[in-house]
C-alpha cells in the first residue's frame, strides 16, 4: 500500500510519543487522534509487527500495538530524535514513586467474609457445635 510521507510521519510521531497505539477495525473511519485513515494506520502497524518493532493484540474489534526496544530505536533514527527523548510508556512517573501509601492500603477494610454480607470466619467458629454422636442425618425426599 502506498502511504504518503505526511501520513507515515504523523503515525510514527504519535506512536513514538505515546509508545502505544489503538485503532478500531473499521477501515472507513479516520483515526480519532490523528488525521489519518484507520486503514493506513493498520497497514503501517502491520508492517511494524512483521519487522519486530511492535507487538500486537486484538480484542473486541480493536487493535493494540506496543513499541518494542527495536521499534524505539528505529523510530528514533527515522524521526532524527536525540536519545534523551523517550516514549511516554518508558517514562517513570516521579509523582507515583514519591507517594507513600497508607499502611492499610487505599481501600476501606472489608466487613466480614464475602465483602460485608454476613459473618466471617469468627462467626462460623462461634456457631453451635456438631451433634454429639457425630453422624450426619439425611432428611431427603420421602
PDB file of C-alpha atoms in Angstrom:
ATOM      1  CA  UNK A   1       0.000   0.000   0.000  1.00  0.00           C
ATOM      2  CA  UNK A   2       1.311   3.414  -0.899  1.00  0.00           C
ATOM      3  CA  UNK A   3       1.309   5.774   2.087  1.00  0.00           C
ATOM      4  CA  UNK A   4       2.137   9.469   1.841  1.00  0.00           C
ATOM      5  CA  UNK A   5       5.149  10.675   3.772  1.00  0.00           C
ATOM      6  CA  UNK A   6       2.938  13.112   5.716  1.00  0.00           C
ATOM      7  CA  UNK A   7       0.662  10.310   6.968  1.00  0.00           C
ATOM      8  CA  UNK A   8       3.588   7.999   7.712  1.00  0.00           C
ATOM      9  CA  UNK A   9       5.348  10.658   9.785  1.00  0.00           C
ATOM     10  CA  UNK A  10       2.166  11.575  11.648  1.00  0.00           C
ATOM     11  CA  UNK A  11       1.582   7.941  12.668  1.00  0.00           C
ATOM     12  CA  UNK A  12       5.242   7.413  13.576  1.00  0.00           C
ATOM     13  CA  UNK A  13       5.369  10.608  15.658  1.00  0.00           C
ATOM     14  CA  UNK A  14       2.223   9.683  17.556  1.00  0.00           C
ATOM     15  CA  UNK A  15       3.459   6.132  18.138  1.00  0.00           C
ATOM     16  CA  UNK A  16       6.829   7.344  19.416  1.00  0.00           C
ATOM     17  CA  UNK A  17       5.258   9.992  21.653  1.00  0.00           C
ATOM     18  CA  UNK A  18       2.791   7.599  23.313  1.00  0.00           C
ATOM     19  CA  UNK A  19       4.573   4.261  22.981  1.00  0.00           C
ATOM     20  CA  UNK A  20       1.257   2.561  22.254  1.00  0.00           C
ATOM     21  CA  UNK A  21      -1.388   2.863  19.558  1.00  0.00           C
ATOM     22  CA  UNK A  22      -5.021   1.750  19.345  1.00  0.00           C
ATOM     23  CA  UNK A  23      -7.142   1.534  16.201  1.00  0.00           C
ATOM     24  CA  UNK A  24     -10.645   0.227  15.672  1.00  0.00           C
ATOM     25  CA  UNK A  25     -11.050  -2.328  12.912  1.00  0.00           C
ATOM     26  CA  UNK A  26     -13.202  -0.039  10.779  1.00  0.00           C
ATOM     27  CA  UNK A  27     -11.416   0.767   7.548  1.00  0.00           C
ATOM     28  CA  UNK A  28     -13.818   3.551   6.518  1.00  0.00           C
ATOM     29  CA  UNK A  29     -13.162   5.789   9.541  1.00  0.00           C
ATOM     30  CA  UNK A  30     -10.369   8.180  10.327  1.00  0.00           C
ATOM     31  CA  UNK A  31      -8.285   7.562  13.433  1.00  0.00           C
ATOM     32  CA  UNK A  32      -9.755   9.610  16.318  1.00  0.00           C
ATOM     33  CA  UNK A  33      -6.402  11.107  17.407  1.00  0.00           C
ATOM     34  CA  UNK A  34      -4.779  11.645  14.010  1.00  0.00           C
ATOM     35  CA  UNK A  35      -5.881  12.931  10.645  1.00  0.00           C
ATOM     36  CA  UNK A  36      -5.153   9.543   9.034  1.00  0.00           C
ATOM     37  CA  UNK A  37      -7.461   6.745   7.869  1.00  0.00           C
ATOM     38  CA  UNK A  38      -7.630   3.659  10.063  1.00  0.00           C
ATOM     39  CA  UNK A  39      -6.718   1.550   7.032  1.00  0.00           C
ATOM     40  CA  UNK A  40      -3.403   3.410   6.697  1.00  0.00           C
ATOM     41  CA  UNK A  41      -2.679   3.118  10.427  1.00  0.00           C
ATOM     42  CA  UNK A  42      -3.438  -0.621  10.476  1.00  0.00           C
ATOM     43  CA  UNK A  43      -1.274  -1.317   7.430  1.00  0.00           C
ATOM     44  CA  UNK A  44       1.656   0.713   8.757  1.00  0.00           C
ATOM     45  CA  UNK A  45       1.461  -1.088  12.080  1.00  0.00           C
ATOM     46  CA  UNK A  46       1.131  -4.472  10.354  1.00  0.00           C
ATOM     47  CA  UNK A  47       4.460  -3.691   8.697  1.00  0.00           C
ATOM     48  CA  UNK A  48       5.955  -2.741  12.075  1.00  0.00           C
ATOM     49  CA  UNK A  49       4.797  -6.039  13.599  1.00  0.00           C
ATOM     50  CA  UNK A  50       6.306  -8.071  10.766  1.00  0.00           C
ATOM     51  CA  UNK A  51       9.663  -6.318  11.282  1.00  0.00           C
ATOM     52  CA  UNK A  52       9.540  -6.904  15.062  1.00  0.00           C
ATOM     53  CA  UNK A  53       9.195  -3.227  16.001  1.00  0.00           C
ATOM     54  CA  UNK A  54       5.798  -3.671  17.712  1.00  0.00           C
ATOM     55  CA  UNK A  55       3.732  -6.282  19.493  1.00  0.00           C
ATOM     56  CA  UNK A  56       0.095  -6.608  18.506  1.00  0.00           C
ATOM     57  CA  UNK A  57      -3.022  -7.521  20.476  1.00  0.00           C
ATOM     58  CA  UNK A  58      -6.539  -7.740  19.064  1.00  0.00           C
ATOM     59  CA  UNK A  59      -9.712  -7.717  21.126  1.00  0.00           C
ATOM     60  CA  UNK A  60     -13.273  -6.626  20.511  1.00  0.00           C
ATOM     61  CA  UNK A  61     -12.659  -5.068  17.065  1.00  0.00           C
ATOM     62  CA  UNK A  62      -9.690  -3.044  18.307  1.00  0.00           C
ATOM     63  CA  UNK A  63      -6.018  -3.430  17.524  1.00  0.00           C
ATOM     64  CA  UNK A  64      -3.499  -2.575  20.247  1.00  0.00           C
ATOM     65  CA  UNK A  65       0.183  -2.081  19.396  1.00  0.00           C
ATOM     66  CA  UNK A  66       3.087  -1.710  21.843  1.00  0.00           C
ATOM     67  CA  UNK A  67       6.538  -0.490  20.801  1.00  0.00           C
ATOM     68  CA  UNK A  68       9.480  -2.808  21.403  1.00  0.00           C
ATOM     69  CA  UNK A  69      13.007  -1.587  22.112  1.00  0.00           C
ATOM     70  CA  UNK A  70      13.929  -2.216  18.463  1.00  0.00           C
ATOM     71  CA  UNK A  71      10.933  -0.110  17.417  1.00  0.00           C
ATOM     72  CA  UNK A  72      12.025   2.755  19.668  1.00  0.00           C
ATOM     73  CA  UNK A  73      15.499   2.673  18.108  1.00  0.00           C
ATOM     74  CA  UNK A  74      14.078   2.575  14.578  1.00  0.00           C
ATOM     75  CA  UNK A  75      11.685   5.483  15.178  1.00  0.00           C
ATOM     76  CA  UNK A  76      14.403   7.497  16.913  1.00  0.00           C
ATOM     77  CA  UNK A  77      16.579   7.060  13.821  1.00  0.00           C
ATOM     78  CA  UNK A  78      13.722   7.673  11.342  1.00  0.00           C
ATOM     79  CA  UNK A  79      12.471  10.823  13.096  1.00  0.00           C
ATOM     80  CA  UNK A  80      16.015  12.087  13.871  1.00  0.00           C
ATOM     81  CA  UNK A  81      15.404  12.330  17.621  1.00  0.00           C
ATOM     82  CA  UNK A  82      18.080  12.530  20.340  1.00  0.00           C
ATOM     83  CA  UNK A  83      18.429   9.626  22.800  1.00  0.00           C
ATOM     84  CA  UNK A  84      17.081  11.735  25.707  1.00  0.00           C
ATOM     85  CA  UNK A  85      13.569  11.702  24.224  1.00  0.00           C
ATOM     86  CA  UNK A  86      11.685   8.521  25.117  1.00  0.00           C
ATOM     87  CA  UNK A  87       8.075   7.335  24.622  1.00  0.00           C
ATOM     88  CA  UNK A  88       5.561   8.019  27.387  1.00  0.00           C
ATOM     89  CA  UNK A  89       5.414   4.317  28.286  1.00  0.00           C
ATOM     90  CA  UNK A  90       9.106   4.318  29.213  1.00  0.00           C
ATOM     91  CA  UNK A  91       8.995   7.444  31.363  1.00  0.00           C
ATOM     92  CA  UNK A  92       8.810   6.840  35.099  1.00  0.00           C
ATOM     93  CA  UNK A  93       6.214   8.883  36.876  1.00  0.00           C
ATOM     94  CA  UNK A  94       8.105  10.677  39.670  1.00  0.00           C
ATOM     95  CA  UNK A  95       4.887  11.586  41.446  1.00  0.00           C
ATOM     96  CA  UNK A  96       3.857   7.945  41.916  1.00  0.00           C
ATOM     97  CA  UNK A  97       7.269   6.994  43.250  1.00  0.00           C
ATOM     98  CA  UNK A  98       7.233   9.770  45.861  1.00  0.00           C
ATOM     99  CA  UNK A  99       3.737   8.993  47.121  1.00  0.00           C
ATOM    100  CA  UNK A 100       3.575   6.827  50.186  1.00  0.00           C
ATOM    101  CA  UNK A 101       0.579   4.616  50.647  1.00  0.00           C
ATOM    102  CA  UNK A 102      -1.247   4.300  53.935  1.00  0.00           C
ATOM    103  CA  UNK A 103      -0.441   1.169  55.912  1.00  0.00           C
ATOM    104  CA  UNK A 104      -3.770  -0.498  55.212  1.00  0.00           C
ATOM    105  CA  UNK A 105      -3.801   0.479  51.550  1.00  0.00           C
ATOM    106  CA  UNK A 106      -6.188   2.859  49.877  1.00  0.00           C
ATOM    107  CA  UNK A 107      -9.242   0.626  50.214  1.00  0.00           C
ATOM    108  CA  UNK A 108     -11.622   0.579  53.169  1.00  0.00           C
ATOM    109  CA  UNK A 109     -11.482  -2.517  55.393  1.00  0.00           C
ATOM    110  CA  UNK A 110     -13.641  -5.459  54.365  1.00  0.00           C
ATOM    111  CA  UNK A 111     -16.616  -6.271  56.526  1.00  0.00           C
ATOM    112  CA  UNK A 112     -16.562  -9.978  57.130  1.00  0.00           C
ATOM    113  CA  UNK A 113     -16.122 -12.726  54.617  1.00  0.00           C
ATOM    114  CA  UNK A 114     -17.684 -12.087  51.233  1.00  0.00           C
ATOM    115  CA  UNK A 115     -17.466  -8.311  51.264  1.00  0.00           C
ATOM    116  CA  UNK A 116     -19.759  -7.467  54.156  1.00  0.00           C
ATOM    117  CA  UNK A 117     -22.801  -9.648  53.540  1.00  0.00           C
ATOM    118  CA  UNK A 118     -22.619 -11.736  56.653  1.00  0.00           C
ATOM    119  CA  UNK A 119     -20.324 -13.049  59.250  1.00  0.00           C
ATOM    120  CA  UNK A 120     -16.818 -14.077  58.619  1.00  0.00           C
ATOM    121  CA  UNK A 121     -14.697 -16.921  59.880  1.00  0.00           C
ATOM    122  CA  UNK A 122     -15.084 -15.869  63.514  1.00  0.00           C
ATOM    123  CA  UNK A 123     -18.875 -16.105  63.394  1.00  0.00           C
ATOM    124  CA  UNK A 124     -18.621 -19.558  61.848  1.00  0.00           C
ATOM    125  CA  UNK A 125     -16.386 -20.773  64.641  1.00  0.00           C
ATOM    126  CA  UNK A 126     -18.779 -19.432  67.285  1.00  0.00           C
ATOM    127  CA  UNK A 127     -21.715 -21.389  65.832  1.00  0.00           C
ATOM    128  CA  UNK A 128     -23.286 -24.336  67.675  1.00  0.00           C
ATOM    129  CA  UNK A 129     -21.137 -27.474  67.739  1.00  0.00           C
ATOM    130  CA  UNK A 130     -21.925 -30.586  65.722  1.00  0.00           C
ATOM    131  CA  UNK A 131     -24.243 -33.234  67.217  1.00  0.00           C
ATOM    132  CA  UNK A 132     -22.710 -35.412  69.916  1.00  0.00           C
ATOM    133  CA  UNK A 133     -22.987 -38.683  68.031  1.00  0.00           C
ATOM    134  CA  UNK A 134     -21.154 -37.145  65.081  1.00  0.00           C
ATOM    135  CA  UNK A 135     -23.302 -38.914  62.487  1.00  0.00           C
ATOM    136  CA  UNK A 136     -24.813 -36.807  59.725  1.00  0.00           C
ATOM    137  CA  UNK A 137     -28.524 -37.083  59.199  1.00  0.00           C
ATOM    138  CA  UNK A 138     -30.167 -37.326  55.824  1.00  0.00           C
ATOM    139  CA  UNK A 139     -33.526 -35.628  55.617  1.00  0.00           C
ATOM    140  CA  UNK A 140     -34.130 -36.235  51.953  1.00  0.00           C
ATOM    141  CA  UNK A 141     -37.282 -36.821  49.955  1.00  0.00           C
ATOM    142  CA  UNK A 142     -39.681 -39.304  51.498  1.00  0.00           C
TER     143      UNK A 142
END
